[in-house]
mmCIF file of C-alpha atoms in Angstrom:
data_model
loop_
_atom_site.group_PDB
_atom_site.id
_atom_site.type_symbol
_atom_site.label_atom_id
_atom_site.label_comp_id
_atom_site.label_asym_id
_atom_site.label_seq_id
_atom_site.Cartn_x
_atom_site.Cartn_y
_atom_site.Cartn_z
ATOM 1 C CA UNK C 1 8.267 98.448 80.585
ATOM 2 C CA UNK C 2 6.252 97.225 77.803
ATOM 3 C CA UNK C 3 2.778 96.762 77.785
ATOM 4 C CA UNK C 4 0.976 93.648 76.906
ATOM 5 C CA UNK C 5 -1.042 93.690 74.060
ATOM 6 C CA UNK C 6 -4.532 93.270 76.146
ATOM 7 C CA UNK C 7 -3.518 96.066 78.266
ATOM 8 C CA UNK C 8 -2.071 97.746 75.100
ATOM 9 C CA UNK C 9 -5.693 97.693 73.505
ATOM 10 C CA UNK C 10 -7.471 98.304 76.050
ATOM 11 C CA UNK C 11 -5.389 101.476 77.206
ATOM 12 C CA UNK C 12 -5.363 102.724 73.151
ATOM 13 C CA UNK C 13 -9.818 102.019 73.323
ATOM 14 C CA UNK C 14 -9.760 104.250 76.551
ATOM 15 C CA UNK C 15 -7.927 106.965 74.879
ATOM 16 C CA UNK C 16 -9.581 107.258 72.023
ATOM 17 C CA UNK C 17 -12.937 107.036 73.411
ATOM 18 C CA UNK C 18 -11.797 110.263 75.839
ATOM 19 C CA UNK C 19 -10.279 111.812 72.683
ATOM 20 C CA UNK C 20 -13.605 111.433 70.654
ATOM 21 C CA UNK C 21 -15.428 112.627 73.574
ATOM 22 C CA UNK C 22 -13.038 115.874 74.204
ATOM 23 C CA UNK C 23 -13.025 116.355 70.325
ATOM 24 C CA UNK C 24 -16.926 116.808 70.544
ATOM 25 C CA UNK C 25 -17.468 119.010 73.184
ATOM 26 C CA UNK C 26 -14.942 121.214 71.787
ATOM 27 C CA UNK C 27 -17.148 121.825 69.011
ATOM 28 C CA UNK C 28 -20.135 121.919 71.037
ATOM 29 C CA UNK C 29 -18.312 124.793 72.742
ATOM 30 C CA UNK C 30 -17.173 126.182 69.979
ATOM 31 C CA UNK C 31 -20.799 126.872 68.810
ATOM 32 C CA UNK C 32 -22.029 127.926 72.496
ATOM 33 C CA UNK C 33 -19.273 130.707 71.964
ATOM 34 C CA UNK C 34 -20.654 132.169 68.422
ATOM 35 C CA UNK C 35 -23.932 131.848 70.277
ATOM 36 C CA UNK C 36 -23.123 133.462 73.619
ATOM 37 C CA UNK C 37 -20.066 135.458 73.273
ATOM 38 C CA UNK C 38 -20.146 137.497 69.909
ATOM 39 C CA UNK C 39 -22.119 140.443 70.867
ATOM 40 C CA UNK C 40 -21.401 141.254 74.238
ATOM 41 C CA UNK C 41 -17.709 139.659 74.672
ATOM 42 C CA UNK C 42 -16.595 139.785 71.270
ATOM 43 C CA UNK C 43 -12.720 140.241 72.241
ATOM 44 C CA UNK C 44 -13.214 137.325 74.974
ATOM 45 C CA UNK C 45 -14.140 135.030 71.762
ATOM 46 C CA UNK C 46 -11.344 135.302 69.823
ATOM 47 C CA UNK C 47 -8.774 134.359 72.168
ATOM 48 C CA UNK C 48 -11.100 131.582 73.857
ATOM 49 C CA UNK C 49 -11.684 130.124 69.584
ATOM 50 C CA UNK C 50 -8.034 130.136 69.134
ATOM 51 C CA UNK C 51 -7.659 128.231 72.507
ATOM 52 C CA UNK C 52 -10.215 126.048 71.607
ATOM 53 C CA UNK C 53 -8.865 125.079 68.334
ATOM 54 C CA UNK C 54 -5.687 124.420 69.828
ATOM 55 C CA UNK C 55 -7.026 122.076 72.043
ATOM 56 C CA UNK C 56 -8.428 120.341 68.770
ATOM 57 C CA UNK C 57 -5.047 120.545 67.221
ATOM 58 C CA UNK C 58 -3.326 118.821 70.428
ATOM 59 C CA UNK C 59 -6.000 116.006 70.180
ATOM 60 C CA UNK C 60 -5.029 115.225 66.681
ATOM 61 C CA UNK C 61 -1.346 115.021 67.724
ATOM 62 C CA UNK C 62 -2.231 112.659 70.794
ATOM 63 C CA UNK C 63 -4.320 110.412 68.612
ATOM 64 C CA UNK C 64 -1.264 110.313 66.189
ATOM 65 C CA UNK C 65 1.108 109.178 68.780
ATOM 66 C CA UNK C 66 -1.169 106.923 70.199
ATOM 67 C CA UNK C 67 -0.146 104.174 67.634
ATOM 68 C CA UNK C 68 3.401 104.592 68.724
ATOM 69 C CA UNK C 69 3.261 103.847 72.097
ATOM 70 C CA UNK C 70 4.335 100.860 73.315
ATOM 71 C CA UNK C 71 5.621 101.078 76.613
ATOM 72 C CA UNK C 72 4.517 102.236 79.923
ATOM 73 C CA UNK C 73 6.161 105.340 80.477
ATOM 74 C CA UNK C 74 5.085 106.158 77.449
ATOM 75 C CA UNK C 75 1.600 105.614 77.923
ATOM 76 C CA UNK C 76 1.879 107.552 81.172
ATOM 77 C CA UNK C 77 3.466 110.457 79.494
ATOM 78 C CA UNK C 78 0.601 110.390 76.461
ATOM 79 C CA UNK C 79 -1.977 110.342 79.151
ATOM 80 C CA UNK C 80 -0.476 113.210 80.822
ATOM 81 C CA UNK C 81 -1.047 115.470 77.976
ATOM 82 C CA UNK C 82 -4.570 114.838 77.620
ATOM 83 C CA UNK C 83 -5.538 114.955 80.877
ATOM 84 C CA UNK C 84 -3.846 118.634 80.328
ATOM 85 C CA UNK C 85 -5.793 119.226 77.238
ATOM 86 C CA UNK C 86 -9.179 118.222 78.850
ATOM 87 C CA UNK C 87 -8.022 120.932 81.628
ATOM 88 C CA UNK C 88 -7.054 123.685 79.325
ATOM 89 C CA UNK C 89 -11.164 122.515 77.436
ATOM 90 C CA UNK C 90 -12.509 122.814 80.387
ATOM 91 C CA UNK C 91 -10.830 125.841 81.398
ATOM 92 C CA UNK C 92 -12.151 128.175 78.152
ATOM 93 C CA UNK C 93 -15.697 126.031 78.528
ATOM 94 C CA UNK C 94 -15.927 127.409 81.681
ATOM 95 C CA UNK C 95 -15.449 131.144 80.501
ATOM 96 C CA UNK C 96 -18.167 131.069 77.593
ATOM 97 C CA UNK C 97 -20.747 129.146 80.193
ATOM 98 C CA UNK C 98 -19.417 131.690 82.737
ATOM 99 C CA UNK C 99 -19.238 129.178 85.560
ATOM 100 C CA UNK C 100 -16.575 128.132 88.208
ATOM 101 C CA UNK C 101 -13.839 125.498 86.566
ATOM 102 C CA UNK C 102 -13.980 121.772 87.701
ATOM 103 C CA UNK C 103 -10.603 121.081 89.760
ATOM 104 C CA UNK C 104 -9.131 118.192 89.761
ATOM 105 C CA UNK C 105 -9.475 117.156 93.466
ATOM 106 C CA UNK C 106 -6.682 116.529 95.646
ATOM 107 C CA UNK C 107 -7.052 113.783 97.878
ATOM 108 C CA UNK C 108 -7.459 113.537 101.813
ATOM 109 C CA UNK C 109 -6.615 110.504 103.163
ATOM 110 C CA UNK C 110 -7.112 111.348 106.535
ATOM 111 C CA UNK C 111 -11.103 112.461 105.925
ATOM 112 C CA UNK C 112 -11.483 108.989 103.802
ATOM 113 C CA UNK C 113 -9.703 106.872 106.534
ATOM 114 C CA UNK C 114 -12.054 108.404 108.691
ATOM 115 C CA UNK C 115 -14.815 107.693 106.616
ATOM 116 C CA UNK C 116 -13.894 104.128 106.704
ATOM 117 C CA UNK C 117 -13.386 103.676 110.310
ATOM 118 C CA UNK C 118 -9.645 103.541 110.381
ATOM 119 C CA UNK C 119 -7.411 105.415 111.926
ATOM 120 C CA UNK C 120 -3.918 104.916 112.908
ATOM 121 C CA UNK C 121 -1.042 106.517 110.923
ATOM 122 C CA UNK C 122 -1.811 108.517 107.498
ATOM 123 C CA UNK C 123 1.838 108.434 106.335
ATOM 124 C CA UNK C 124 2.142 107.470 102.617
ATOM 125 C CA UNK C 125 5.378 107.199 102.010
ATOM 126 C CA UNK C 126 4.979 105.617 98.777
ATOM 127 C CA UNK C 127 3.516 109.099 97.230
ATOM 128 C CA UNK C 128 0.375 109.688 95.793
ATOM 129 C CA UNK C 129 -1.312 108.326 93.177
ATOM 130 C CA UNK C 130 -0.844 110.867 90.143
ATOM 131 C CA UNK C 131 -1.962 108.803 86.813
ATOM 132 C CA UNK C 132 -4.624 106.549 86.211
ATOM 133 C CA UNK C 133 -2.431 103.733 84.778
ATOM 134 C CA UNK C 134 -1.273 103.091 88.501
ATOM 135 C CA UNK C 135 -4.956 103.681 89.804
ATOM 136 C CA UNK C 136 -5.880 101.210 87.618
ATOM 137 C CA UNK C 137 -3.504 99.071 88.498
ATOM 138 C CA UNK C 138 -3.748 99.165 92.253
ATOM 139 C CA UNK C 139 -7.480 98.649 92.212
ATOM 140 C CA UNK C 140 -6.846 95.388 90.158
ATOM 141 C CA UNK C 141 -8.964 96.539 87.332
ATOM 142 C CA UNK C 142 -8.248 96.675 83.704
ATOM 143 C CA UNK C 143 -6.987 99.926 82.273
ATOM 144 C CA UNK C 144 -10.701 101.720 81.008
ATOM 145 C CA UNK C 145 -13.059 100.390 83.264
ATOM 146 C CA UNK C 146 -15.965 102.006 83.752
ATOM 147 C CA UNK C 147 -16.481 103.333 87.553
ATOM 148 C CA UNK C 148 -19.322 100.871 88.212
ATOM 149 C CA UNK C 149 -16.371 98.347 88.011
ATOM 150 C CA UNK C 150 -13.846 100.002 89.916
ATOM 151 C CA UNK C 151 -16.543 100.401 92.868
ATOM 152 C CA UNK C 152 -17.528 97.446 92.920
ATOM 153 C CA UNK C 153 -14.032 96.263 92.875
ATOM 154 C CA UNK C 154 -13.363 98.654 96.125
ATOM 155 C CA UNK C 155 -16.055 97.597 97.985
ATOM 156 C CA UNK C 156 -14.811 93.998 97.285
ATOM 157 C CA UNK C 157 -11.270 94.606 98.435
ATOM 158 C CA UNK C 158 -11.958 96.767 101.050
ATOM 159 C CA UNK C 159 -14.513 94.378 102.910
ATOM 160 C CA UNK C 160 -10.788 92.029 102.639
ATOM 161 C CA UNK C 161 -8.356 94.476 103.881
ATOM 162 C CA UNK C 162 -10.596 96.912 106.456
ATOM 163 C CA UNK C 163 -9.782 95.738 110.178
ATOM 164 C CA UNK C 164 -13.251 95.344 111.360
ATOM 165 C CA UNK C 165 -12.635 91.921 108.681
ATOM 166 C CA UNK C 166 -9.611 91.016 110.372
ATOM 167 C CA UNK C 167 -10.043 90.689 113.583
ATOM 168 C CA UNK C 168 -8.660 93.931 114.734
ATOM 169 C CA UNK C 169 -6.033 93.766 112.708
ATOM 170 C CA UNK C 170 -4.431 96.494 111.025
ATOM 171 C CA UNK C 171 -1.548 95.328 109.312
ATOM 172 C CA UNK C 172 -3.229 95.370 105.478
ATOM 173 C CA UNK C 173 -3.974 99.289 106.207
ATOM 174 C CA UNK C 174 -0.888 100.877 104.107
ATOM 175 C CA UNK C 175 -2.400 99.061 101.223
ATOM 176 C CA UNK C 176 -5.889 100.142 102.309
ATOM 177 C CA UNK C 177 -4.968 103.778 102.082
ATOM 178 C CA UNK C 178 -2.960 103.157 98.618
ATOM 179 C CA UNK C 179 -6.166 101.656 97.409
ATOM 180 C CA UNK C 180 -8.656 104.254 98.555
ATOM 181 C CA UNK C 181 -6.444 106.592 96.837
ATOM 182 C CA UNK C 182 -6.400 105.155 93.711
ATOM 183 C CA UNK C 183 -10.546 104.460 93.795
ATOM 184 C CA UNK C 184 -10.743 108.653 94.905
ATOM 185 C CA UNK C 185 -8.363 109.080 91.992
ATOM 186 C CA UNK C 186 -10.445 107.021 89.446
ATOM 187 C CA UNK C 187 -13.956 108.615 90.744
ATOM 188 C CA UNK C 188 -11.830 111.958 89.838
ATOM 189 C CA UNK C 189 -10.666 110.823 86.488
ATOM 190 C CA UNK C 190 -13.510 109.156 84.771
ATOM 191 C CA UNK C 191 -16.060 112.142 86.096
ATOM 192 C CA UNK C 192 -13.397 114.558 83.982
ATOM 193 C CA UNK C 193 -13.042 112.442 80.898
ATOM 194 C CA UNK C 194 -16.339 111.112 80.566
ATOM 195 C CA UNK C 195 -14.740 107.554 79.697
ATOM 196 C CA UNK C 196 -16.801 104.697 78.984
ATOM 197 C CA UNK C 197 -15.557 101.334 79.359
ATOM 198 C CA UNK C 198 -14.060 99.217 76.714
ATOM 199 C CA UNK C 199 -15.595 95.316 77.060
ATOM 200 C CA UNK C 200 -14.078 92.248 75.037
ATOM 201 C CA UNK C 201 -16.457 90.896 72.545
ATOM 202 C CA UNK C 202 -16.537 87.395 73.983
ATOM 203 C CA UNK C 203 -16.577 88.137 77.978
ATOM 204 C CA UNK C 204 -17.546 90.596 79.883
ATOM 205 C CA UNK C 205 -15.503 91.886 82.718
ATOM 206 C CA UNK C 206 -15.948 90.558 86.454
ATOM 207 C CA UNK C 207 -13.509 92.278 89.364
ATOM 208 C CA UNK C 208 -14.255 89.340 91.656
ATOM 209 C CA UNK C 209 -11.974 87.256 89.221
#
């Protein structure tokens, strides 16, 4: 499927603005490592450099493909492998700060329908959300939205779709779980890139519209 070019943009600004942030704290832990690891874990530091540079090599290659993309299953696939880089970052940043890794969460429906005041069947037999292209997509946002957005376009949808709204009625709730997925999916994603939203020049972005 190809992409438009608005959604083509905007998906090449989000990328390269979590590129350009991956690309610098690489180097920032890069340094840390000289810093902390020479002395005392000298043989630790030569394997975590190499990884390290590798990750700055794979970020050169992703930003190189990123002008070839033009579909969605390729976008998907490029967005795959640097949500893997920014894992295999964050796994050697971990070792030279010496702290536990960030994991990507998995998702509990079941605690967030609860949350919520649902209830009712936690089936989801149209799988999980498992890229933020479709996250994106089933919150209604545009691709690179900042999380301030995609909250406020939750809490907006939600108010719509939640049963208390309706009367009782719980017939929107399949699409209430798919969409509290996708906004548990996004809170994931943007805390682990660090992205920063890409606005038009001319307009800023509403999710009421």
């Amino acid at each position: 499927m190809p992409f438009s070019t608005s959604k083509f943009i905007k998906f090449q600004g989000g990328m390269r603005r979590r590129i350009e942030s991956l690309r610098m704290k690489t180097e920032d832990s890069l340094e840390l490592a000289v810093d902390t690891m020479m002395e005392a874990r000298v043989d630790s530091f030569f394997r975590v450099e190499q990884g390290l540079e590798e990750v700055i090599r794979s970020l050169i290659e992703i930003e190189e493909e990123l002008g070839i993309v033009r579909d969605l299953s390729g976008a998907m696939r490029l967005e795959s492998r640097l949500e893997f880089v920014e894992d295999r970052w964050d796994e050697f940043d971990s070792e030279i700060r010496e702290r536990p890794r960030r994991r990507r969460k998995r998702i509990s429906l079941a605690d967030m329908l609860k949350a919520a005041g649902g209830g009712g069947d936690l089936s989801n037999p149209s799988g999980g959300v498992n890229n933020a292209v479709d996250a994106y997509a089933i919150m209604g946002v545009e691709f690179g939205s900042s999380l301030s957005d995609v909250t406020a376009a939750f809490r907006h949808k939600a108010k719509q779709l939640h049963p208390d709204a309706n009367n009782g009625d719980r017939s929107s709730e399949p699409e209430l779980r798919r969409m509290l997925e996708a906004y548990q999916f996004l809170k994931e994603y943007l805390s682990l890139s660090n992205t920063e939203p890409m606005r038009p020049p001319d307009r800023p972005y509403s999710p009421a519209e």
